[in-house]
mmCIF file with all atom_site columns, C-alpha atoms in Angstrom:
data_model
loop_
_atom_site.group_PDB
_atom_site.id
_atom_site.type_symbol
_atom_site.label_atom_id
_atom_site.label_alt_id
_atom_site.label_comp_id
_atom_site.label_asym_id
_atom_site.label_entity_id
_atom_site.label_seq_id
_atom_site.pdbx_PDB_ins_code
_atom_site.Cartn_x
_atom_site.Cartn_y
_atom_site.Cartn_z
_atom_site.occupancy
_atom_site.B_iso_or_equiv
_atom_site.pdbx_formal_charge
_atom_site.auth_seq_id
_atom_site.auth_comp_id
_atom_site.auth_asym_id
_atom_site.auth_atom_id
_atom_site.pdbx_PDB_model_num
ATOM 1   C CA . UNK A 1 1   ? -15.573 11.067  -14.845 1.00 88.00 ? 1   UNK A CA 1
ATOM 2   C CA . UNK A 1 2   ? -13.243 10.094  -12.246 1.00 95.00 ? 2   UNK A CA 1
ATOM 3   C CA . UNK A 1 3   ? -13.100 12.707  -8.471  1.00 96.00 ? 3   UNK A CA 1
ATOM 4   C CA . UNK A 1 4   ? -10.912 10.748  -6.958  1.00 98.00 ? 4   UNK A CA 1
ATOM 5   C CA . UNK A 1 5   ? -7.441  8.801   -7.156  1.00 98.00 ? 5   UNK A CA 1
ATOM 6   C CA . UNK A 1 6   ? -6.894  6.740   -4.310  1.00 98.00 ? 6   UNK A CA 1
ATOM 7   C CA . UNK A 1 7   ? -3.641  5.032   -3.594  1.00 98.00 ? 7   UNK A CA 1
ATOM 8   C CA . UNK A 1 8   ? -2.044  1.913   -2.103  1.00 96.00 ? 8   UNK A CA 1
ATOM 9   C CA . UNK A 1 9   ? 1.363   2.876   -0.089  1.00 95.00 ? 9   UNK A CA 1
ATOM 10  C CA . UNK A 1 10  ? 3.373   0.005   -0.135  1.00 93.00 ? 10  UNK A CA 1
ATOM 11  C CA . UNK A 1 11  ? 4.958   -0.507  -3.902  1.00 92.00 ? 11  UNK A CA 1
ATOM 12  C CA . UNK A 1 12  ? 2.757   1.849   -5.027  1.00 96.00 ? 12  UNK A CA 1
ATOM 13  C CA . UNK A 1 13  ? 4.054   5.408   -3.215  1.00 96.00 ? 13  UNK A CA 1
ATOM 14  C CA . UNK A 1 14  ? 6.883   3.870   -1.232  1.00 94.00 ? 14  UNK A CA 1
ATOM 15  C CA . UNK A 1 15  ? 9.696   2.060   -2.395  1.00 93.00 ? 15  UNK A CA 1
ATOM 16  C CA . UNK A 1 16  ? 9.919   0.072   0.374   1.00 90.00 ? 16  UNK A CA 1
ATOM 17  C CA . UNK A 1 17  ? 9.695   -3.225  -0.263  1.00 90.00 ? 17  UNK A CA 1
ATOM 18  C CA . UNK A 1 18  ? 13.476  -4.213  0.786   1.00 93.00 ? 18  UNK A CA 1
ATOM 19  C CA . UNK A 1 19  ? 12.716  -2.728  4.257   1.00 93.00 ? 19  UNK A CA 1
ATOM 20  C CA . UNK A 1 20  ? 9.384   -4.545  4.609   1.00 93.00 ? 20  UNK A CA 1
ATOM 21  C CA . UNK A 1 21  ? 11.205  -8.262  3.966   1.00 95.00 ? 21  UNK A CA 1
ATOM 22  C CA . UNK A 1 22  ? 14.369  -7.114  5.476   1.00 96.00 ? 22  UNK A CA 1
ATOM 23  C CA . UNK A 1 23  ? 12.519  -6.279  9.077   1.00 95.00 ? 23  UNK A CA 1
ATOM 24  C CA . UNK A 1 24  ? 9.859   -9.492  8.263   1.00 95.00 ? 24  UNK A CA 1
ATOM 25  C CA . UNK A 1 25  ? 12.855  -11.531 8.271   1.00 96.00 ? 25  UNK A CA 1
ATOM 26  C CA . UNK A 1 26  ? 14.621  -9.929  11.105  1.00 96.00 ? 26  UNK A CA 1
ATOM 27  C CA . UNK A 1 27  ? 11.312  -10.549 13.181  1.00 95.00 ? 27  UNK A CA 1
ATOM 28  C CA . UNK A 1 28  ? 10.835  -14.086 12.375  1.00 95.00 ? 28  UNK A CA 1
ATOM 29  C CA . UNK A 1 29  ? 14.547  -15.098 13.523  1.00 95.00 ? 29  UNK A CA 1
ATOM 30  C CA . UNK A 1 30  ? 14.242  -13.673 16.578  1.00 93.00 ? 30  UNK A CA 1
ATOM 31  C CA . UNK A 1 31  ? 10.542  -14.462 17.594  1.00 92.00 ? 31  UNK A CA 1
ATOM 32  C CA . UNK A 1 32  ? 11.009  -17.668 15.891  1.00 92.00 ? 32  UNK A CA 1
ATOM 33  C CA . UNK A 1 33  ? 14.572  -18.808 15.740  1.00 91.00 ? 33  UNK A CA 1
ATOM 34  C CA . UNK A 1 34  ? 14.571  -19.678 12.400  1.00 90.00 ? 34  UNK A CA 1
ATOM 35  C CA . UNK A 1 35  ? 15.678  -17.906 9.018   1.00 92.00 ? 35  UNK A CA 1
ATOM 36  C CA . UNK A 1 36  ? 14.022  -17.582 6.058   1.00 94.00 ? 36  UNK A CA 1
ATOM 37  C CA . UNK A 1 37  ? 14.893  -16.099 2.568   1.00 94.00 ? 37  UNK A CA 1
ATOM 38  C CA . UNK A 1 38  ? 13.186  -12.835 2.045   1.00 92.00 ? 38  UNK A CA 1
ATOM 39  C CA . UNK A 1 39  ? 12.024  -14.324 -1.996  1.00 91.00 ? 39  UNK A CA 1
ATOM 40  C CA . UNK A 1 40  ? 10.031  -16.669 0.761   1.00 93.00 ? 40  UNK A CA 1
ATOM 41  C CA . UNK A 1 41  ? 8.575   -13.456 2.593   1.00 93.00 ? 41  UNK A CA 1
ATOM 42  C CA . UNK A 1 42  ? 7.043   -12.123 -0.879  1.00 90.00 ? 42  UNK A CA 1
ATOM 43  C CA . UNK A 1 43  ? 3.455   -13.243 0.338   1.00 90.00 ? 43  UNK A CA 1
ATOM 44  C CA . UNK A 1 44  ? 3.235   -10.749 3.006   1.00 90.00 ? 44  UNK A CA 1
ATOM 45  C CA . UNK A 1 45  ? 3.299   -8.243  0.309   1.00 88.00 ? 45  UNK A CA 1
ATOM 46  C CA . UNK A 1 46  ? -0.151  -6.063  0.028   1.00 81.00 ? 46  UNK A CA 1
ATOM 47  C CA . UNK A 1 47  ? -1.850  -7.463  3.045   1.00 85.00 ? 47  UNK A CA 1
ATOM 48  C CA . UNK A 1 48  ? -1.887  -6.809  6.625   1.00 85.00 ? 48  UNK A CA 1
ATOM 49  C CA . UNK A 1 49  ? 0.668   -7.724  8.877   1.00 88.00 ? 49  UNK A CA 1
ATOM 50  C CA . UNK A 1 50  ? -1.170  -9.578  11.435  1.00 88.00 ? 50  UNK A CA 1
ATOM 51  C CA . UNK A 1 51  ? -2.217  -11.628 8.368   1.00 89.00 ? 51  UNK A CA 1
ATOM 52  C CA . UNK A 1 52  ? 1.243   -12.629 7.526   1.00 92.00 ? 52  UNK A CA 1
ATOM 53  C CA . UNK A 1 53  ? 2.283   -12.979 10.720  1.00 93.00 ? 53  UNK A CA 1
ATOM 54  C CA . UNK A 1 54  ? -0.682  -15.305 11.215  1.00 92.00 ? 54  UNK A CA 1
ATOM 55  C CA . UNK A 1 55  ? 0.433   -17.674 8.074   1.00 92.00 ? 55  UNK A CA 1
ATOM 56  C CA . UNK A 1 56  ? 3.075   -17.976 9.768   1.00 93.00 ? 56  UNK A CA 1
ATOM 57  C CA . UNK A 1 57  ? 1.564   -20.308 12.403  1.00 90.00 ? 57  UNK A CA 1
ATOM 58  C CA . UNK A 1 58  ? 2.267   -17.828 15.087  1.00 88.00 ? 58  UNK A CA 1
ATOM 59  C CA . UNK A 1 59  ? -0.357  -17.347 17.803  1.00 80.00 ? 59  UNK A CA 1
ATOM 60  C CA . UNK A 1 60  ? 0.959   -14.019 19.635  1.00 81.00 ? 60  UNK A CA 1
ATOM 61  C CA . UNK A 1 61  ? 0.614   -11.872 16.239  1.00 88.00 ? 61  UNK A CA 1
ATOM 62  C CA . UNK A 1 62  ? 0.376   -9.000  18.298  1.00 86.00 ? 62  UNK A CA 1
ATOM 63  C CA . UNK A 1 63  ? 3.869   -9.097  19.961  1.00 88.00 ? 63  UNK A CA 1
ATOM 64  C CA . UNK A 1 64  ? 5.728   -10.014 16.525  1.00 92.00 ? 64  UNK A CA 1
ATOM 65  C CA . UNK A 1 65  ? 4.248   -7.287  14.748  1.00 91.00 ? 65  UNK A CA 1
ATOM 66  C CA . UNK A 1 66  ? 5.166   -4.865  17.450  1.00 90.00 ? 66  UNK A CA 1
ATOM 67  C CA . UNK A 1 67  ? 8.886   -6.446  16.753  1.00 93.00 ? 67  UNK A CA 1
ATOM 68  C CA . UNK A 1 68  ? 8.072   -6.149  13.114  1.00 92.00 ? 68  UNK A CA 1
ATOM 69  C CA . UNK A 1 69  ? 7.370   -2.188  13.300  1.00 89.00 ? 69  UNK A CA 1
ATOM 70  C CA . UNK A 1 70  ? 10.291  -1.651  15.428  1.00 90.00 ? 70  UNK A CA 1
ATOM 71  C CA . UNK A 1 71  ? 12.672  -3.619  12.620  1.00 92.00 ? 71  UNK A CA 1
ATOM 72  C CA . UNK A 1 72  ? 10.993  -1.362  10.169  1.00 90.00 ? 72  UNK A CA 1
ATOM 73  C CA . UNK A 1 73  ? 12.044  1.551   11.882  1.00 88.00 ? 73  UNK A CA 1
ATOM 74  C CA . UNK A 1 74  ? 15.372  0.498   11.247  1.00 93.00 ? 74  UNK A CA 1
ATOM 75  C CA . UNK A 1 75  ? 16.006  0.305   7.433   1.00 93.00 ? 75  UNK A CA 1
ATOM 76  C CA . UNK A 1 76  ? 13.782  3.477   7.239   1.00 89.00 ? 76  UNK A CA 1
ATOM 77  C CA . UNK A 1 77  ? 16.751  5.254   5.468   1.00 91.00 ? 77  UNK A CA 1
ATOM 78  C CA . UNK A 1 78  ? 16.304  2.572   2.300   1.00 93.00 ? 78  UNK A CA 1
ATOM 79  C CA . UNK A 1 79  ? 12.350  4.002   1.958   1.00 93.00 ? 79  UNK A CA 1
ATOM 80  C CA . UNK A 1 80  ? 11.883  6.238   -0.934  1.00 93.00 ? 80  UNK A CA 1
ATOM 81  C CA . UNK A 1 81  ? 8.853   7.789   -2.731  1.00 95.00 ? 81  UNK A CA 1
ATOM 82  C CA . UNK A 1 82  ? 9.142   5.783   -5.851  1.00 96.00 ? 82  UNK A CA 1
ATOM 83  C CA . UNK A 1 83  ? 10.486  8.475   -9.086  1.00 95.00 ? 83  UNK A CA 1
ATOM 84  C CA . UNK A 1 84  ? 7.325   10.241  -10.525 1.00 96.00 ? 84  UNK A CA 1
ATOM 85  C CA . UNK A 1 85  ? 4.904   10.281  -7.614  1.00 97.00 ? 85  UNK A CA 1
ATOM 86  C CA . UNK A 1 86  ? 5.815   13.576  -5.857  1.00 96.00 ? 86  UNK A CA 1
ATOM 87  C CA . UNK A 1 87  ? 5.493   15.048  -9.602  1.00 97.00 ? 87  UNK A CA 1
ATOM 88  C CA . UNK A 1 88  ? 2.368   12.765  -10.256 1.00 97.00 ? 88  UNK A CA 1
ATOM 89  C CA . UNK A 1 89  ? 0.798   14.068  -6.671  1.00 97.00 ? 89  UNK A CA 1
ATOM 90  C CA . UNK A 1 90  ? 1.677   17.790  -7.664  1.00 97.00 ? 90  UNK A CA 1
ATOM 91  C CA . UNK A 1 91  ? -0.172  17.457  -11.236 1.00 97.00 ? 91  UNK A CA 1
ATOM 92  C CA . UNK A 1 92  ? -3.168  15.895  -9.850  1.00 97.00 ? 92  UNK A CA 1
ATOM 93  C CA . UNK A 1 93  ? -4.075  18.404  -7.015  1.00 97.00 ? 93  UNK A CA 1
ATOM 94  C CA . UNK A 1 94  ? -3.606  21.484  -9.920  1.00 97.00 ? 94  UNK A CA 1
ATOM 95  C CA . UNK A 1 95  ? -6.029  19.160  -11.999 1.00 96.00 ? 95  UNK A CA 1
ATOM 96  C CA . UNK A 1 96  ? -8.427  19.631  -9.321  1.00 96.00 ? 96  UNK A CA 1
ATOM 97  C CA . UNK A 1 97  ? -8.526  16.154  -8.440  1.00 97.00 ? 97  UNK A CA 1
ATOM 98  C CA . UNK A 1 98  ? -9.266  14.625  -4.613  1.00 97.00 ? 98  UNK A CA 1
ATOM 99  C CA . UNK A 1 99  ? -6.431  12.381  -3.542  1.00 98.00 ? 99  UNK A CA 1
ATOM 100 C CA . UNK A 1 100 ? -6.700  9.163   -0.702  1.00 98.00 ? 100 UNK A CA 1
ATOM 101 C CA . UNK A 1 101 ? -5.730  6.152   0.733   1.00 97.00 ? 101 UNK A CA 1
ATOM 102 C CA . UNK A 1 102 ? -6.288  2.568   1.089   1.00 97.00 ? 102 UNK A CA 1
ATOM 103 C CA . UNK A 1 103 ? -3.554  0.777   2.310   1.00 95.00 ? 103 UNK A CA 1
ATOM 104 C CA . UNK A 1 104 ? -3.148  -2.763  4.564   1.00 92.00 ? 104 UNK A CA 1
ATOM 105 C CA . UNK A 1 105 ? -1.456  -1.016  7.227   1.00 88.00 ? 105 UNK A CA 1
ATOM 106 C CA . UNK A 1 106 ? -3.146  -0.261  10.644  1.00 88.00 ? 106 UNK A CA 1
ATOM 107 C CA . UNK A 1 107 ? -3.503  3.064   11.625  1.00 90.00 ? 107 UNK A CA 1
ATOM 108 C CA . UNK A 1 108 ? -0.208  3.416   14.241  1.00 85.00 ? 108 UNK A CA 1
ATOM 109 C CA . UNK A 1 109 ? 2.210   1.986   10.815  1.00 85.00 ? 109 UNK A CA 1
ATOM 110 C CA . UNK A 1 110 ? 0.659   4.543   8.946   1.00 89.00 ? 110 UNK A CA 1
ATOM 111 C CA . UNK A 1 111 ? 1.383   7.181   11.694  1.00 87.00 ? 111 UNK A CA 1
ATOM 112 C CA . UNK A 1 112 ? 4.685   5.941   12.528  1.00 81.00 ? 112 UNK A CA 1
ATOM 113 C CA . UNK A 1 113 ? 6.226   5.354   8.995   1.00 81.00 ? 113 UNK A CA 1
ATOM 114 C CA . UNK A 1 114 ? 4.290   7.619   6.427   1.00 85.00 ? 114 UNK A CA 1
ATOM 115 C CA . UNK A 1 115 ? 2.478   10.432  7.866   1.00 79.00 ? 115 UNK A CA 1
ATOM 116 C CA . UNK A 1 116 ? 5.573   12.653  8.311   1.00 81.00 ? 116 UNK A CA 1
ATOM 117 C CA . UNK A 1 117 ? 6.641   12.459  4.942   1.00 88.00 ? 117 UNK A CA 1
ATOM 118 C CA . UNK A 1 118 ? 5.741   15.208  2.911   1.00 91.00 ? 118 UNK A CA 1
ATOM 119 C CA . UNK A 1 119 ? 3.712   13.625  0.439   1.00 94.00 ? 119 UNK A CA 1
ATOM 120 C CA . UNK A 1 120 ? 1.144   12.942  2.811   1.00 94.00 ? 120 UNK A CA 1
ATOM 121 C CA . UNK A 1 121 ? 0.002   16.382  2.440   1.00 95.00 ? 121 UNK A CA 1
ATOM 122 C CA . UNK A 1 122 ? -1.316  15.435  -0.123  1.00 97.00 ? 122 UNK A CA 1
ATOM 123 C CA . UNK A 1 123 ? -4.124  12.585  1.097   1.00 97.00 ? 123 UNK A CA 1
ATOM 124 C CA . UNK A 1 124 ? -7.844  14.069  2.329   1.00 94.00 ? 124 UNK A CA 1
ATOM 125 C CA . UNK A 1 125 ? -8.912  10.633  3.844   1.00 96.00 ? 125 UNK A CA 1
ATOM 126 C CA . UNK A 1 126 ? -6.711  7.820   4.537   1.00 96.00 ? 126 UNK A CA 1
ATOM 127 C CA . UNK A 1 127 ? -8.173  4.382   5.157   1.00 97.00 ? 127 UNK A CA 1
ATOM 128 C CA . UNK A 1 128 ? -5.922  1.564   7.077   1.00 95.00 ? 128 UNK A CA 1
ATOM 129 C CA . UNK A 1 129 ? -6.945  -1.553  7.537   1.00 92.00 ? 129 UNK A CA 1
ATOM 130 C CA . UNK A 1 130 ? -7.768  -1.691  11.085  1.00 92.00 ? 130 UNK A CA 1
ATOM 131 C CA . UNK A 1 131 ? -10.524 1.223   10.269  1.00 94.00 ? 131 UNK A CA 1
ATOM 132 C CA . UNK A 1 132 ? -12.755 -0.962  7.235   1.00 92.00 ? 132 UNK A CA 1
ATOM 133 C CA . UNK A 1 133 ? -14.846 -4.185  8.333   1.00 89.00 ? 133 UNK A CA 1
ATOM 134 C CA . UNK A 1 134 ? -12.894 -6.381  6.358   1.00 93.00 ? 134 UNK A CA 1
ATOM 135 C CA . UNK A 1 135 ? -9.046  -5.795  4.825   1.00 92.00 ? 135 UNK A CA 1
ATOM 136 C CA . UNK A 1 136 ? -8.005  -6.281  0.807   1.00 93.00 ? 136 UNK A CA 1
ATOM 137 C CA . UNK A 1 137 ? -8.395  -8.368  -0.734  1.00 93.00 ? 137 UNK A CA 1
ATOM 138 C CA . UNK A 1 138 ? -12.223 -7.818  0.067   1.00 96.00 ? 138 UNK A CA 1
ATOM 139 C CA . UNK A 1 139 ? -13.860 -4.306  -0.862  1.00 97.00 ? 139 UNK A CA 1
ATOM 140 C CA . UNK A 1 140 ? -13.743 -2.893  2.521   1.00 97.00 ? 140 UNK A CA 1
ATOM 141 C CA . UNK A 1 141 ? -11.399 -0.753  2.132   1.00 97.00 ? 141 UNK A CA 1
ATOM 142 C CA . UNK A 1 142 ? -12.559 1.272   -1.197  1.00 98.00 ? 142 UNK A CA 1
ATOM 143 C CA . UNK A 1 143 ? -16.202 1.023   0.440   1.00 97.00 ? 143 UNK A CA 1
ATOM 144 C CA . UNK A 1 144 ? -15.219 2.701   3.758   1.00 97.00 ? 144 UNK A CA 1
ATOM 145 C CA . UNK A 1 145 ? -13.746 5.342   1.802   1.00 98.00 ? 145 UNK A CA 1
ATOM 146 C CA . UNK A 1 146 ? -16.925 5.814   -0.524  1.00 98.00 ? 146 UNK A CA 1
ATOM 147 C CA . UNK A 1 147 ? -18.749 5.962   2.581   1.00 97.00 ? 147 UNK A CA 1
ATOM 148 C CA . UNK A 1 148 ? -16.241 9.024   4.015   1.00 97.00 ? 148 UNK A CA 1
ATOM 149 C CA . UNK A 1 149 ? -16.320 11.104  1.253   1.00 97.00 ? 149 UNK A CA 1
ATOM 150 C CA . UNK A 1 150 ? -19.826 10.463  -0.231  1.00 96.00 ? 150 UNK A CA 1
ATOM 151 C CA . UNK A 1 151 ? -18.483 9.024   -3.728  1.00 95.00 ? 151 UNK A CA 1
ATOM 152 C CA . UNK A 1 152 ? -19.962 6.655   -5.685  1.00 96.00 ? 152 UNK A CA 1
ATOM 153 C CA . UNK A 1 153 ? -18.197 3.776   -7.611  1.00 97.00 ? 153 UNK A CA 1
ATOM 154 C CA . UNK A 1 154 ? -17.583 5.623   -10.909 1.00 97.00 ? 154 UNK A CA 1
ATOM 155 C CA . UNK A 1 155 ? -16.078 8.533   -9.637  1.00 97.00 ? 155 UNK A CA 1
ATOM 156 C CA . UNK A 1 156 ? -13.258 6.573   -8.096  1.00 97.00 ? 156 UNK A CA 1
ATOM 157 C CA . UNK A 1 157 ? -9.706  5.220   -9.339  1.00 98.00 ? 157 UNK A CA 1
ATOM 158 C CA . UNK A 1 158 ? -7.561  2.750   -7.876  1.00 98.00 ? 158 UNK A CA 1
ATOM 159 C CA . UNK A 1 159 ? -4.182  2.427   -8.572  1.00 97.00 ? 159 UNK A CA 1
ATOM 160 C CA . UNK A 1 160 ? -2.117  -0.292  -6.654  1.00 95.00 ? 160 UNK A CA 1
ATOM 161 C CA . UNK A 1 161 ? 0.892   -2.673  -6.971  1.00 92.00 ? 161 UNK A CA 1
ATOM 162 C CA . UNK A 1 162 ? -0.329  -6.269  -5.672  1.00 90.00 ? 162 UNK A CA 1
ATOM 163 C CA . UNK A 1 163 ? -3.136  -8.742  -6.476  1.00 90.00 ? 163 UNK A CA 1
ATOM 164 C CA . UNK A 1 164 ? -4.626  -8.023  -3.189  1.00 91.00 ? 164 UNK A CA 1
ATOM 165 C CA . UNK A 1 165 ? -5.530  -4.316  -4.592  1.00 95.00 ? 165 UNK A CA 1
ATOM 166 C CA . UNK A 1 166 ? -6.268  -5.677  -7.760  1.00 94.00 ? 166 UNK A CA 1
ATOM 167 C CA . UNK A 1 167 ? -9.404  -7.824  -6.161  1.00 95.00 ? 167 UNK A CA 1
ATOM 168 C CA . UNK A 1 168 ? -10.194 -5.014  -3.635  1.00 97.00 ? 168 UNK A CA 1
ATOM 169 C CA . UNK A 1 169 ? -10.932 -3.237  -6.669  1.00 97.00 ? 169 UNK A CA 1
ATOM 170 C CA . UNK A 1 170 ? -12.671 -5.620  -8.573  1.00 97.00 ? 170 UNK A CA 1
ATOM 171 C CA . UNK A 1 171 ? -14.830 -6.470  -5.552  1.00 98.00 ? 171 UNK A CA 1
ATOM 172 C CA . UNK A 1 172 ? -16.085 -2.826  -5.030  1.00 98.00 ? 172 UNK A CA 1
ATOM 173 C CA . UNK A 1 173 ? -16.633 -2.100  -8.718  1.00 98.00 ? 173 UNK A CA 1
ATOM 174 C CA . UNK A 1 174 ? -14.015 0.130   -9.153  1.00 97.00 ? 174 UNK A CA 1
ATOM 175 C CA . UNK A 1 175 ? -11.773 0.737   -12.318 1.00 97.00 ? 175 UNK A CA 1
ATOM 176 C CA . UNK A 1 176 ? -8.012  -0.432  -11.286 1.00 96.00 ? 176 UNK A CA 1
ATOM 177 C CA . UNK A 1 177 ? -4.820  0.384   -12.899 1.00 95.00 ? 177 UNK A CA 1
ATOM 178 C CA . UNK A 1 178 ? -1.776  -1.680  -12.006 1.00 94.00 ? 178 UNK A CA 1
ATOM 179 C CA . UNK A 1 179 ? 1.535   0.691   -10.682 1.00 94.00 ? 179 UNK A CA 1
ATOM 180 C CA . UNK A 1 180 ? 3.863   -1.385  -12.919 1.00 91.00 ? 180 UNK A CA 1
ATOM 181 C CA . UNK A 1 181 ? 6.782   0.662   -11.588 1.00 92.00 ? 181 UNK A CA 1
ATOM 182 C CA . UNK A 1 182 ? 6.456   -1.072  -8.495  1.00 85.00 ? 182 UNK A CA 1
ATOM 183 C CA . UNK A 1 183 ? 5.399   -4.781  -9.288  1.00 70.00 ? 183 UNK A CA 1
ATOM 184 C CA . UNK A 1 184 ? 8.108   -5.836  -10.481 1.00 55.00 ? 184 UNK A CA 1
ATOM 185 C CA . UNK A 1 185 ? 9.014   -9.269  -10.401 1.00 51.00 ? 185 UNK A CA 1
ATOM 186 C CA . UNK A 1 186 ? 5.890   -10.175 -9.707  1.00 61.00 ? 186 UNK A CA 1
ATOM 187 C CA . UNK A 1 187 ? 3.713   -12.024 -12.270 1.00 60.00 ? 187 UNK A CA 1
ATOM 188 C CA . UNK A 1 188 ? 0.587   -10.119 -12.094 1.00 68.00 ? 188 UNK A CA 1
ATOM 189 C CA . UNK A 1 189 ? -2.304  -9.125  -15.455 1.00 77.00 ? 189 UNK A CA 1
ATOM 190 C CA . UNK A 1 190 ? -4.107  -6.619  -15.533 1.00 82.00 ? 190 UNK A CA 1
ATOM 191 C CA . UNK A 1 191 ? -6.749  -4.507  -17.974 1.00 87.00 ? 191 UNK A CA 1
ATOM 192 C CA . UNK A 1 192 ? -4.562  -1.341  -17.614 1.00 91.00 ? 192 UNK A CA 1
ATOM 193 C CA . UNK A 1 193 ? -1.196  -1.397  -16.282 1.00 91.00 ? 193 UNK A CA 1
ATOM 194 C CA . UNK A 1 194 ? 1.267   1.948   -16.073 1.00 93.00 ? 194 UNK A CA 1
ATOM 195 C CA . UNK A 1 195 ? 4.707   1.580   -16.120 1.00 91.00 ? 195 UNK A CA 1
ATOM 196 C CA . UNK A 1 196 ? 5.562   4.949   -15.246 1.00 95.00 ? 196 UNK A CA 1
ATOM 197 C CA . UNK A 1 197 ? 3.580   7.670   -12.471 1.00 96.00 ? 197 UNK A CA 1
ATOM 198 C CA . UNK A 1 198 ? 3.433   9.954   -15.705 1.00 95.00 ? 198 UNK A CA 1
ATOM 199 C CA . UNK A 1 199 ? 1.500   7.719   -17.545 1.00 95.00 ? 199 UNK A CA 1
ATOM 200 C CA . UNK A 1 200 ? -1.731  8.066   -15.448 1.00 95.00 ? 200 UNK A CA 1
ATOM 201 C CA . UNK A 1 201 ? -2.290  11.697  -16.244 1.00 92.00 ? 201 UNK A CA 1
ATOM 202 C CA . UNK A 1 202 ? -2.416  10.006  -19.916 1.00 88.00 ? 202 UNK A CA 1
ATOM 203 C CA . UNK A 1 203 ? -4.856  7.728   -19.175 1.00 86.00 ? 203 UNK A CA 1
ATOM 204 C CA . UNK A 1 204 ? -6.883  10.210  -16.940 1.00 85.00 ? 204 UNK A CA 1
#
């Protein structure tokens, strides 16, 4: 039934969501002068940074997030592959199965912070956000990726860790499971949830 298994990165592959509020926060004191708790910065969680940014109020979301990427770079040694996935990864490719992408970040946060990791090897097509019409929460995403690799709706699974991929899926018509492993603390429902990387090759 399903070709391919396409992946969010943040809270889904990456454990990384400390670094992501850490730097947010870092950002916003010095662009901004002010300080705000990082339980505050949850929003900017699963969708682009220029959209955060831009909730922000700030006009010059171009400059912050260049301040926000070079933050990032500097709690890079608290970013782990979450337990599981490098096994999970492994276990699909044997299975024959085609692996991607669809993540918020743009192309140069994807290049900078994820594609010299080693699991990367593992991803045929990678869509960021800057390459799709329109980011998650719309379908763009999962339907600029049908359109690079020819598949249709039913041969494709989405697995993801915010509400943002939830909809993304929902709006292209393609089956969802929720990567409980990384959503937590977050009050989220979904149809199928896994609570461990293992427990997809169950439900595949």
């Amino acid at each position: 039934m399903y070709k391919h298994i396409v992946f969010d990165v943040d809270g889904t592959l990456m454990n990384n969501e400390y670094a992501i509020l850490r730097s947010f926060q870092d950002a916003i004191r010095e662009t901004m002068g002010k300080t705000m708790e990082m339980e505050e910065l949850k929003f900017c969680l699963g969708i682009p940074g220029e959209n955060a940014i831009r909730q922000l109020g700030v006009e010059n979301t171009g400059g912050m997030l260049e301040l926000w990427i070079k933050k990032l770079a500097e709690y890079k040694d608290t970013v782990c592959e979450f337990d599981g996935i490098v096994e999970l990864l492994e276990k699909l490719k044997k299975s024959g199965y085609k692996m991607g992408i669809a993540t918020s970040r743009t192309r140069k946060q994807y290049e900078e912070e994820f594609k010299d990791r080693s699991i990367s090897a593992y991803f045929e097509i990678v869509v960021c956000a800057d390459e799709c019409v329109t980011p998650k929460p719309t379908a763009g995403p999962l339907l600029k990726y049908m359109e690079l690799t020819g598949t249709d709706k039913s041969e494709l699974f989405y697995i993801g860790d915010s509400v943002y991929d939830q909809q993304c899926a929902a709006n292209a018509g393609v089956d969802f499971a929720l990567a409980g492993w990384g959503c937590s603390g977050k009050e989220m429902q979904a149809e199928r949830i896994l609570h461990t990387p293992e427990e997809l090759l169950c439900y595949l």
